[in-house]
Structures are given as C-alpha cells and as structure tokens.
Coordinates of C-alpha atoms and ligand atoms in Angstrom, one line a residue:
M726 CA -44.6 -13.1 16.8
R727 CA -42.7 -10.6 14.7
V728 CA -39.4 -9.7 16.2
A729 CA -36.6 -7.4 15.2
V730 CA -33.2 -7.5 16.9
I731 CA -31.0 -4.5 16.5
G732 CA -27.3 -5.5 16.7
S733 CA -26.3 -8.9 15.4
G734 CA -23.3 -9.7 17.6
Y735 CA -22.8 -12.5 20.2
V736 CA -26.0 -11.6 22.0
G737 CA -28.3 -10.3 19.1
L738 CA -27.5 -13.2 16.8
V739 CA -28.0 -15.9 19.4
A740 CA -31.2 -14.3 20.8
G741 CA -32.6 -13.7 17.3
T742 CA -31.8 -17.2 16.1
C743 CA -33.3 -18.8 19.3
F744 CA -36.5 -16.7 19.0
A745 CA -36.7 -17.8 15.3
D746 CA -36.2 -21.4 16.3
S747 CA -39.1 -21.2 18.7
G748 CA -41.4 -20.3 15.8
N749 CA -41.2 -16.5 15.6
D750 CA -40.6 -14.4 12.5
V751 CA -37.3 -12.7 13.2
I752 CA -35.2 -10.1 11.4
C753 CA -31.6 -9.4 12.7
V754 CA -30.3 -6.0 11.9
D755 CA -26.8 -4.6 12.0
I756 CA -25.1 -1.4 10.7
D757 CA -22.1 -3.5 9.7
E758 CA -22.9 -4.2 6.0
K759 CA -20.2 -6.8 5.6
K760 CA -21.6 -8.8 8.5
I761 CA -25.1 -8.8 7.1
A762 CA -23.9 -9.6 3.6
G763 CA -22.0 -12.5 5.0
L764 CA -25.0 -13.7 7.1
N765 CA -27.1 -13.5 4.0
Q766 CA -24.6 -15.9 2.3
G767 CA -24.6 -18.2 5.3
I768 CA -21.4 -16.9 6.7
V769 CA -21.7 -16.7 10.5
P770 CA -19.3 -13.9 11.8
I771 CA -18.6 -15.5 15.2
Y772 CA -17.7 -18.9 16.6
E773 CA -20.4 -20.2 18.9
P774 CA -21.1 -24.0 19.2
G775 CA -24.3 -25.0 17.3
L776 CA -25.0 -21.5 16.0
D777 CA -24.2 -22.2 12.3
E778 CA -26.7 -25.1 12.1
L779 CA -29.4 -23.2 13.9
I780 CA -29.0 -20.2 11.6
E781 CA -29.1 -22.4 8.5
R782 CA -32.2 -24.3 9.6
N783 CA -34.1 -21.1 10.5
T784 CA -33.1 -19.1 7.4
K785 CA -34.1 -22.1 5.2
A786 CA -37.5 -22.2 7.0
G787 CA -37.9 -18.5 6.3
R788 CA -38.2 -17.6 10.0
L789 CA -34.9 -15.8 10.2
R790 CA -33.7 -12.9 8.0
F791 CA -30.8 -10.4 8.1
S792 CA -30.9 -6.8 7.1
T793 CA -29.2 -3.4 7.4
D794 CA -32.5 -1.6 7.0
L795 CA -33.4 -0.8 10.6
A796 CA -36.5 1.3 9.7
A797 CA -38.1 -1.4 7.5
S798 CA -37.3 -4.1 10.0
V799 CA -38.8 -2.2 12.9
K800 CA -42.0 -1.3 11.0
Q801 CA -42.8 -5.0 10.5
S802 CA -42.2 -6.0 14.1
E803 CA -44.2 -6.0 17.3
I804 CA -41.2 -6.5 19.5
V805 CA -37.8 -4.7 18.9
F806 CA -34.7 -5.8 20.8
I807 CA -31.8 -3.4 21.3
A808 CA -28.7 -5.7 21.5
V809 CA -25.9 -3.3 20.5
G810 CA -22.6 -3.0 22.3
T811 CA -22.2 -1.0 25.5
P812 CA -18.4 -0.6 25.7
E813 CA -16.5 1.1 28.4
G814 CA -16.6 4.8 28.2
E815 CA -13.8 7.2 29.0
T816 CA -14.3 7.3 32.7
G817 CA -15.4 3.7 33.3
E818 CA -19.1 4.3 32.6
A819 CA -21.0 2.3 30.0
D820 CA -21.0 4.1 26.7
L821 CA -24.6 4.4 25.7
Q822 CA -24.1 6.1 22.3
Y823 CA -25.0 2.9 20.3
V824 CA -28.1 2.2 22.5
L825 CA -29.4 5.7 22.2
A826 CA -28.7 5.9 18.5
A827 CA -30.6 2.7 18.0
A828 CA -33.4 4.0 20.2
R829 CA -33.7 7.2 18.1
S830 CA -33.8 5.2 14.8
I831 CA -36.5 2.9 16.3
G832 CA -38.5 5.9 17.4
K833 CA -38.5 7.3 14.0
A834 CA -39.6 4.0 12.4
I835 CA -42.4 2.7 14.6
E836 CA -45.9 3.0 13.1
R837 CA -48.0 1.2 15.8
Y838 CA -47.7 0.0 19.4
T839 CA -44.3 -1.7 19.8
V840 CA -42.5 -3.2 22.7
I841 CA -38.9 -2.0 22.7
V842 CA -36.6 -4.1 24.7
D843 CA -33.2 -3.2 26.2
K844 CA -31.2 -6.5 25.9
S845 CA -27.8 -4.8 26.1
T846 CA -26.3 -4.4 29.5
V847 CA -27.1 -0.9 30.5
P848 CA -26.8 1.2 33.7
V849 CA -29.8 1.8 36.0
G850 CA -32.1 4.4 34.5
T851 CA -31.3 3.6 30.9
A852 CA -34.9 2.3 30.2
D853 CA -36.0 5.9 31.1
L854 CA -33.4 7.4 28.8
V855 CA -34.4 5.2 26.0
R856 CA -38.1 6.0 26.6
R857 CA -37.3 9.7 26.4
E858 CA -35.2 9.4 23.3
I859 CA -38.0 7.6 21.5
A860 CA -40.8 9.8 22.8
A861 CA -38.9 12.8 21.4
V862 CA -39.4 11.6 17.9
T863 CA -42.7 9.8 17.8
D864 CA -46.3 10.1 18.9
V865 CA -47.0 6.4 18.5
E866 CA -47.6 4.3 21.6
F867 CA -44.8 2.1 22.9
D868 CA -43.3 0.5 26.0
V869 CA -39.7 0.1 27.0
V870 CA -38.7 -3.1 28.7
S871 CA -35.4 -4.1 30.4
N872 CA -34.5 -7.7 29.6
P873 CA -30.8 -8.2 30.4
E874 CA -29.1 -11.3 28.9
F875 CA -27.2 -13.8 31.0
L876 CA -25.9 -16.2 28.3
K877 CA -22.3 -17.3 28.4
E878 CA -20.2 -17.3 25.2
G879 CA -19.3 -20.9 24.4
A880 CA -22.6 -22.2 25.8
A881 CA -24.8 -19.4 24.5
I882 CA -27.5 -21.4 22.8
E883 CA -27.9 -23.8 25.7
D884 CA -28.0 -20.9 28.1
F885 CA -30.6 -19.0 26.0
V886 CA -33.0 -21.9 25.5
K887 CA -32.6 -23.2 29.0
P888 CA -32.1 -20.1 31.1
D889 CA -31.8 -20.2 34.9
R890 CA -34.2 -17.3 34.8
V891 CA -35.5 -14.6 32.5
V892 CA -35.4 -11.2 34.0
I893 CA -38.1 -8.8 32.6
G894 CA -38.3 -5.3 34.0
T895 CA -41.5 -3.4 33.1
D896 CA -44.2 -1.4 34.6
S897 CA -46.6 -2.1 31.8
Q898 CA -49.1 -4.9 31.9
R899 CA -49.4 -4.9 28.1
A900 CA -45.7 -5.3 27.6
R901 CA -45.5 -7.9 30.4
E902 CA -48.1 -10.1 28.6
I903 CA -46.3 -9.8 25.2
M904 CA -42.9 -10.6 26.8
G905 CA -44.4 -13.5 28.7
E906 CA -45.8 -15.0 25.5
L907 CA -42.4 -14.6 23.7
Y908 CA -40.5 -16.4 26.4
A909 CA -43.2 -19.1 27.1
P910 CA -41.4 -21.7 24.8
F911 CA -38.3 -21.4 27.1
C912 CA -40.3 -21.9 30.2
R913 CA -42.1 -25.1 29.4
Q914 CA -40.6 -27.1 32.3
R915 CA -41.3 -24.4 34.8
D916 CA -41.9 -20.7 34.9
R917 CA -38.5 -19.0 34.7
I918 CA -39.6 -15.4 34.3
L919 CA -38.9 -12.9 37.1
F920 CA -40.9 -9.8 36.5
M921 CA -39.7 -6.7 38.2
D922 CA -39.3 -3.0 37.8
P923 CA -36.9 -1.8 35.0
R924 CA -34.4 -0.3 37.4
S925 CA -34.1 -3.6 39.4
A926 CA -33.7 -5.5 36.2
E927 CA -30.9 -3.3 35.0
M928 CA -29.2 -3.6 38.4
T929 CA -29.6 -7.4 38.5
K930 CA -27.4 -7.9 35.4
Y931 CA -24.5 -5.8 36.9
A932 CA -24.8 -7.3 40.3
A933 CA -24.7 -10.8 38.8
N934 CA -21.6 -10.2 36.8
A935 CA -19.8 -8.3 39.6
M936 CA -20.6 -11.2 42.0
L937 CA -19.1 -13.8 39.6
A938 CA -16.0 -11.6 39.1
T939 CA -15.7 -11.2 42.8
R940 CA -15.7 -15.0 43.3
I941 CA -12.9 -15.5 40.8
S942 CA -10.8 -12.6 42.2
F943 CA -11.3 -14.0 45.7
M944 CA -10.0 -17.4 44.6
N945 CA -7.1 -15.9 42.8
E946 CA -6.1 -14.1 46.0
I947 CA -6.5 -17.4 47.9
A948 CA -4.3 -19.0 45.3
R949 CA -1.6 -16.5 45.9
L950 CA -1.6 -17.1 49.6
C951 CA -1.5 -20.9 48.9
E952 CA 1.7 -20.4 47.0
R953 CA 3.2 -18.6 50.0
V954 CA 2.1 -21.0 52.6
G955 CA 2.4 -24.3 50.7
A956 CA -1.3 -25.2 50.3
D957 CA -2.9 -26.5 47.1
V958 CA -5.7 -24.2 45.9
E959 CA -7.4 -27.1 43.9
A960 CA -7.9 -29.0 47.1
V961 CA -9.1 -25.8 48.8
R962 CA -11.5 -25.1 45.9
M963 CA -13.2 -28.5 46.4
G964 CA -13.3 -28.1 50.1
V965 CA -14.9 -24.7 49.8
G966 CA -17.1 -25.2 46.8
T967 CA -18.8 -28.4 48.1
D968 CA -20.3 -26.3 50.9
S969 CA -23.9 -26.0 49.6
R970 CA -24.0 -22.4 50.8
I971 CA -21.1 -21.6 48.4
G972 CA -21.2 -24.0 45.4
L973 CA -18.5 -25.0 42.9
P974 CA -19.1 -22.7 39.8
F975 CA -16.9 -19.7 39.3
L976 CA -14.3 -20.6 41.9
Y977 CA -11.5 -21.4 39.4
P978 CA -8.3 -19.7 40.0
G979 CA -6.4 -18.8 36.8
T980 CA -4.9 -16.0 34.8
G981 CA -7.6 -13.5 35.6
W982 CA -11.1 -12.9 34.2
G983 CA -11.5 -11.2 30.8
G984 CA -14.0 -11.2 28.0
S985 CA -16.5 -8.7 26.7
C986 CA -18.5 -8.4 29.9
F987 CA -16.9 -8.7 33.3
P988 CA -14.2 -6.0 32.9
K989 CA -16.5 -3.3 31.6
D990 CA -19.5 -4.3 33.7
V991 CA -17.5 -4.3 37.0
K992 CA -16.1 -0.8 36.0
A993 CA -19.6 0.4 35.0
L994 CA -21.1 -0.7 38.3
Y995 CA -18.2 0.9 40.2
T996 CA -18.7 4.1 38.3
M997 CA -22.5 4.0 38.9
G998 CA -21.6 3.9 42.6
R999 CA -19.2 6.8 42.3
E1000 CA -21.7 8.9 40.4
N1001 CA -24.2 8.3 43.2
G1002 CA -21.8 9.1 46.1
L1003 CA -20.9 5.5 46.9
D1004 CA -17.3 4.3 46.9
F1005 CA -17.8 0.6 46.0
S1006 CA -14.4 -0.3 47.5
L1007 CA -14.9 -4.1 47.1
L1008 CA -15.2 -3.7 43.4
R1009 CA -12.0 -1.6 43.3
A1010 CA -10.2 -4.5 45.0
V1011 CA -11.8 -7.1 42.7
T1012 CA -10.5 -5.3 39.7
Q1013 CA -7.0 -4.6 41.2
V1014 CA -6.6 -8.3 42.0
N1015 CA -7.6 -9.2 38.5
E1016 CA -5.1 -6.7 36.9
E1017 CA -2.3 -8.3 39.0
Q1018 CA -3.5 -11.8 38.2
K1019 CA -3.3 -11.2 34.4
R1020 CA 0.5 -10.6 35.0
T1021 CA 1.0 -13.7 37.1
L1022 CA 2.3 -16.0 34.4
L1023 CA 4.8 -13.4 33.1
Q1024 CA 6.0 -12.9 36.7
K1025 CA 6.5 -16.6 37.2
A1026 CA 8.5 -16.8 34.0
L1027 CA 10.6 -13.8 35.0
R1028 CA 11.4 -15.4 38.3
H1029 CA 12.2 -18.7 36.6
Y1030 CA 14.6 -17.1 34.0
G1031 CA 16.2 -14.7 36.4
N1032 CA 14.5 -11.7 34.9
S1033 CA 15.7 -12.2 31.3
L1034 CA 13.4 -13.5 28.6
D1035 CA 15.4 -11.8 25.7
G1036 CA 15.9 -14.2 22.8
K1037 CA 13.7 -16.9 24.2
T1038 CA 10.8 -18.5 22.4
F1039 CA 7.6 -19.4 24.1
G1040 CA 4.6 -21.5 23.1
V1041 CA 1.1 -20.3 24.1
W1042 CA -1.9 -22.6 24.2
G1043 CA -5.1 -20.7 24.1
L1044 CA -5.8 -17.1 23.0
A1045 CA -9.6 -16.7 23.5
F1046 CA -10.6 -15.4 26.9
K1047 CA -12.2 -18.8 27.6
P1048 CA -12.8 -22.0 25.7
K1049 CA -15.4 -22.5 22.9
T1050 CA -15.3 -18.9 21.7
D1051 CA -13.2 -16.9 19.4
D1052 CA -13.7 -13.8 21.5
M1053 CA -10.5 -12.2 22.7
R1054 CA -11.9 -9.0 24.2
E1055 CA -9.8 -8.2 27.4
A1056 CA -8.3 -11.8 27.2
P1057 CA -5.5 -12.5 29.7
S1058 CA -3.5 -14.0 26.7
I1059 CA -3.1 -10.4 25.4
V1060 CA -1.4 -9.2 28.6
L1061 CA 0.8 -12.2 28.7
I1062 CA 1.9 -12.1 25.0
E1063 CA 2.5 -8.3 25.0
G1064 CA 4.5 -8.8 28.2
L1065 CA 6.6 -11.6 26.6
L1066 CA 7.2 -9.6 23.4
G1067 CA 8.0 -6.5 25.5
K1068 CA 10.8 -8.5 27.2
G1069 CA 12.3 -9.5 23.8
A1070 CA 10.8 -13.0 23.6
K1071 CA 9.3 -14.7 20.6
V1072 CA 5.8 -16.3 20.8
V1073 CA 4.1 -19.0 18.8
A1074 CA 0.5 -19.5 19.7
H1075 CA -2.2 -22.1 19.0
D1076 CA -5.9 -21.7 19.6
P1077 CA -8.6 -24.0 18.1
V1078 CA -10.7 -21.1 16.8
A1079 CA -9.2 -17.6 17.7
H1080 CA -6.4 -17.2 15.2
E1081 CA -8.3 -14.8 13.0
T1082 CA -9.2 -12.6 16.0
A1083 CA -5.6 -12.8 17.2
R1084 CA -4.3 -11.7 13.9
R1085 CA -6.3 -8.5 14.2
I1086 CA -4.5 -7.8 17.5
F1087 CA -0.9 -9.1 17.0
G1088 CA -0.6 -9.3 13.2
D1089 CA 2.7 -11.0 12.4
R1090 CA 4.3 -10.1 15.7
I1091 CA 3.7 -13.7 16.8
G1092 CA 3.6 -17.0 15.0
Y1093 CA 0.4 -19.1 14.7
A1094 CA 0.7 -22.9 14.9
E1095 CA -2.0 -25.1 13.3
T1096 CA -1.8 -27.7 16.1
P1097 CA -0.9 -27.6 19.8
Y1098 CA 2.3 -29.5 19.0
G1099 CA 3.3 -26.9 16.4
A1100 CA 3.3 -24.4 19.2
V1101 CA 5.8 -26.3 21.4
E1102 CA 8.4 -27.0 18.7
G1103 CA 11.7 -25.7 19.9
V1104 CA 10.3 -23.6 22.6
D1105 CA 11.9 -22.7 25.9
A1106 CA 8.6 -23.2 27.7
L1107 CA 4.8 -23.5 27.2
F1108 CA 2.2 -21.3 28.7
V1109 CA -1.4 -22.7 29.0
V1110 CA -3.7 -19.7 29.0
T1111 CA -7.2 -21.1 27.9
E1112 CA -8.5 -24.4 29.2
W1113 CA -9.7 -25.9 25.9
N1114 CA -10.5 -29.6 26.3
E1115 CA -8.1 -30.6 23.6
F1116 CA -5.2 -29.3 25.7
R1117 CA -6.0 -31.6 28.7
R1118 CA -4.6 -34.9 27.5
P1119 CA -1.7 -34.2 25.2
D1120 CA 1.1 -36.7 24.3
F1121 CA 3.6 -35.5 26.9
D1122 CA 6.5 -37.6 25.6
R1123 CA 5.9 -36.0 22.2
M1124 CA 5.8 -32.6 23.8
K1125 CA 9.0 -33.2 25.7
A1126 CA 10.8 -34.4 22.5
L1127 CA 9.6 -31.3 20.6
M1128 CA 10.4 -28.6 23.3
K1129 CA 13.8 -27.2 23.8
A1130 CA 13.2 -27.4 27.6
P1131 CA 10.3 -29.2 29.3
V1132 CA 8.9 -26.2 31.2
I1133 CA 5.2 -25.5 31.6
F1134 CA 3.4 -22.5 33.1
D1135 CA -0.1 -23.7 33.5
G1136 CA -2.4 -20.7 34.0
R1137 CA -5.5 -22.9 34.2
N1138 CA -4.4 -25.8 36.4
I1139 CA -5.3 -28.3 33.8
F1140 CA -2.4 -30.6 34.7
S1141 CA -1.4 -32.2 38.0
P1142 CA 1.8 -30.8 39.5
G1143 CA 2.9 -34.2 40.9
K1144 CA 2.3 -36.1 37.6
M1145 CA 4.0 -33.4 35.6
R1146 CA 7.1 -33.6 37.7
E1147 CA 7.0 -37.4 37.4
R1148 CA 6.9 -37.0 33.6
G1149 CA 10.0 -34.8 33.8
F1150 CA 8.5 -31.4 33.4
T1151 CA 9.3 -28.3 35.4
Y1152 CA 5.8 -27.2 36.2
Y1153 CA 4.2 -24.0 37.5
G1154 CA 0.5 -23.9 38.2
I1155 CA -1.6 -21.3 40.0
G1156 CA -1.7 -21.7 43.7
R1157 CA -0.4 -25.3 43.7
G1158 CA 1.9 -24.9 46.7
R1159 CA 5.2 -23.2 46.7
D1160 CA 6.7 -22.6 43.3
E1161 CA 10.0 -24.4 42.6
Ligands
NAD707 P1 -21.1 -7.2 19.8 O1 -20.1 -6.1 19.8 O2 -20.7 -8.6 19.5 O3 -22.3 -6.8 18.9 C1 -22.9 -5.6 18.8 C2 -23.4 -5.4 17.4 O4 -24.2 -4.2 17.3 C3 -22.3 -5.1 16.4 O5 -22.4 -6.1 15.3 C4 -22.5 -3.7 15.9 O6 -22.2 -3.5 14.5 C5 -24.0 -3.6 16.1 N1 -24.5 -2.2 16.1 C6 -24.0 -1.1 16.8 N2 -24.8 0.0 16.6 C7 -25.8 -0.4 15.8 C8 -27.0 0.2 15.3 N3 -27.2 1.5 15.6 N4 -27.8 -0.5 14.5 C9 -27.6 -1.8 14.3 N5 -26.5 -2.4 14.8 C10 -25.7 -1.8 15.5 O7 -21.7 -7.1 21.3 P2 -22.3 -8.3 22.2 O8 -21.2 -9.1 22.8 O9 -23.3 -9.0 21.4 O10 -22.9 -7.5 23.4 C11 -24.1 -6.7 23.2 C12 -24.6 -6.3 24.5 O11 -25.0 -7.5 25.3 C13 -23.6 -5.6 25.4 O12 -24.3 -4.6 26.2 C14 -23.1 -6.7 26.3 O13 -22.6 -6.2 27.5 C15 -24.3 -7.5 26.5 N6 -24.0 -8.9 26.9 C16 -23.1 -9.6 26.2 C17 -22.8 -10.9 26.5 C18 -21.7 -11.7 25.8 O14 -21.4 -12.8 26.3 N7 -21.1 -11.2 24.7 C19 -23.6 -11.6 27.5 C20 -24.6 -10.9 28.1 C21 -24.8 -9.5 27.8

C-alpha cells in the first residue's frame, strides 16, 4: 500500500518505518527541512533502539523515503497519517494547530479517495474537525479515521510491531477494510484490531494514559506514607502488584512521571472534562501528587544538608525522562537540576544518550560527564534520576573513592538500602522506610 506519514517525530518516524518494513511504500514528511535533509543522509534525529538499522534497511530497499513536499507525498498515497505534535495549549487543552494545518494541506493535495488517519493524540471530536477542515477545501471523496498510538519511547519498535491492540475508530466500511489490510502484518498471531467509533477511539488514548499516570501517582503517595510509617514501598509494590486484578506494570514509585505524553494528556483530559461541565477531580490530584513528587529529591537533599546547598557539587545520573530514550520533555531531571542550581549548587550530569538534548535546556550551566564515574568525581552526593541499566551495578568502591562524601539520593530505587548502608553509603530512596 502507498502510505504518507505527516510529521516525522518519535511516532511518525517509527510508524512510517514499521509500515515500510511490512512491505508498504512509505514516505515520511516533515516541515523541518534540517530533519528531512538529515534523514536523507541517513542521520536519524532521535535515539530509539533499533530504529537506525530499520530505517537504513528500508531506505536501501526503496520502500522508505523522506520529503518536505507534503502535497506531492499525499498525491501518491492511499493512506495519509497525521502524526504531528499536539502540545499543551494555554489553558491545558491540546493545541490542535499543527493537526489542523496538516489537515488543510492534505485536503488541498488529495486527488482521489484517500483515508486520512489521526495518529496524533487528539481530543474527542477532532476527527470531525479534521473532516470539516478537509471538506472545506476539496470535493474529492475521503474518510477520516482515528488510530491513536500506544507505543512507548525506548521500546517503540517492539510496541509497534507487536501491539497489545490496534484501536481504529471509523464509521466507514471502506476505511475499515483498508486499515485492516494495513495492520494485518502486525496481527498474524491473533487479531489485535479493535474497531470502534472515532470518538471512543480518541477517548481510549487519553483514558489509557491517565490510568497509567494515576497508578504511578498512587504509588508515589503510598511511598510517601511508607516513609512516615516505616514501611518499604518495594515490598508493598510486590505485594500489591502480584494480585492478578492489579498487575505489576506501572506501579514504580520514583521522581514523578514526565515525558512528552502523560503530563499534557492528563491535562488535556482534565480540560476536556472542564469544558464539558465535569470537574475530573481525580486527575487534579494525580497531577498535584506528580508536581510534588518531582521535587522530592531536592527536598530530601535540603533536609540532609540543613537547607543549605550553596557551594555544593552534585552528580546526576540520568537526564532523559526514562531509560532508552533521549527525550527530556517534562523530565523530572529538569525540576531537580533547576532546583539545585537555584540553591547555588553545581551539577555534573551523565546520561548515556541525552547530552545533546540536555545542552539545549541547560547549555553550560551544568557539566556533562562522559561516564557515570565522571559524574561522581569530587561530588558531595549523587542523584539517580533515570534507571538506565548501566547504573544498576556500578563499582561502589570506585564511586566511594571518587566522591567527596558517599551520599546517594536514589530517585528510582535501583539500589538496596540495606546493602548501600553496608557498603558505607548514606542512602536515601523513595518510600524505603523512614529517612535517616
Ligand atoms: P514530535 O514532536 O517528536 O514530532 C512531531 C513532528 O511533526 C515534528 O518533527 C514537526 O516538525 C512535525 N510537524 C509539525 N507540523 C507539521 C506539518 N504541518 N507538516 C509536516 N510535519 C509537521 O512528536 P511525537 O512525540 O512524535 O508525537 C506526535 C503525536 O503522537 C502527539 O500527538 C503525541 O501525543 C502522540 N504520541 C506520542 C507518543 C510518544 O511516545 N512520543 C506516543 C503515543 C502518541
């Protein structure tokens, strides 16, 4: 099938590449000329495990191309995906300007029946808006389908090719058949497609993200209580998560959820409620707990140092909002580092892949260490912010020898409090009993 994907970011690039890999003829489009020029030279603009090889293989096979020419790309395609950003608007709503601009351009370009697919996360009713936007500029027949994306950065390809489910919202039989055919290669083991109406599909995406964010905020609040009453949240997590009605995923306490999706999607869902006369008070609490949680490491440090961080130097392990990505949108590391700098401390950070992204945020206000050990040299304490696997088994003796003082604030509970104390560290985790 001939497919165009408008917007070549984390979602568009992965989706386009995976569709090409399943034998389709795909063209990924972006307005960012530098991004497309880079992709045409084999430079992949994001870090996502396995993506470079997959792009190389499919471009070499002639199934995957990149272009800034939206009109030409749309004209040659039967299916056009809209995968542009939907950032947070001024009052918490999803900003649809990029989606609607893409829709208008698509409308002006189509020459024959085309299926136009909303892949971006968009509020309920957006498929109707997109349809209206396109109908205003063309007489050609088309269908608009809602097909939200559930991939996780860091495991995006695996998630895309082996999805738990594919949600397709459409009222058109013709579009349903075309979408079914496109996704058939990802459903060989069993049928994974859930067809529904577009509004339910749009709501499904927000409800899923809000549910996941709620689980994490819930565990973070349980962790806080564990610290007050002397319980260990890691034991509690196992005790709770092994209940088959609850399950273990997304029960990890930590430094708060961030990333490009949860914060804006929870706010957009809350705003959707408000605009429709519903005060979704649970989501207000979920967000408030998270805002507080992002400050938890700083507060632990302030308590440890008697409120004075001035002149101290801190190491930070992990900048990305989660492992295996370079994405730092709404990352808890930003809140922590800005807090430390604001209190007069110096910061040296290490992240396996996010230094380039971090430089765009902090510039030279912090130091960047090439290795984890470089980030603990001469520091008063280390903060663990992202649970990259390479941080889990360091040479503790080497760390102790390098650090000015053996103090660790572990925002991801990657170390055991008992063992760390045996090794001679002052250790703070999240919800691991009463802090020292
Ligand atoms: P992104 O910011 O990485 O990429 C968006 C791209 O769209 C950018 O490269 C931008 O230049 C391009 N663009 C904007 N307007 C354009 C236009 N008119 N024509 C062509 N290109 C245009 O965003 P993302 O993380 O890929 O997210 C895209 C959508 O998918 C969002 O709605 C997001 O909520 C949703 N989503 C994201 C994830 C994720 O993990 N990142 C997961 C599921 C869903």
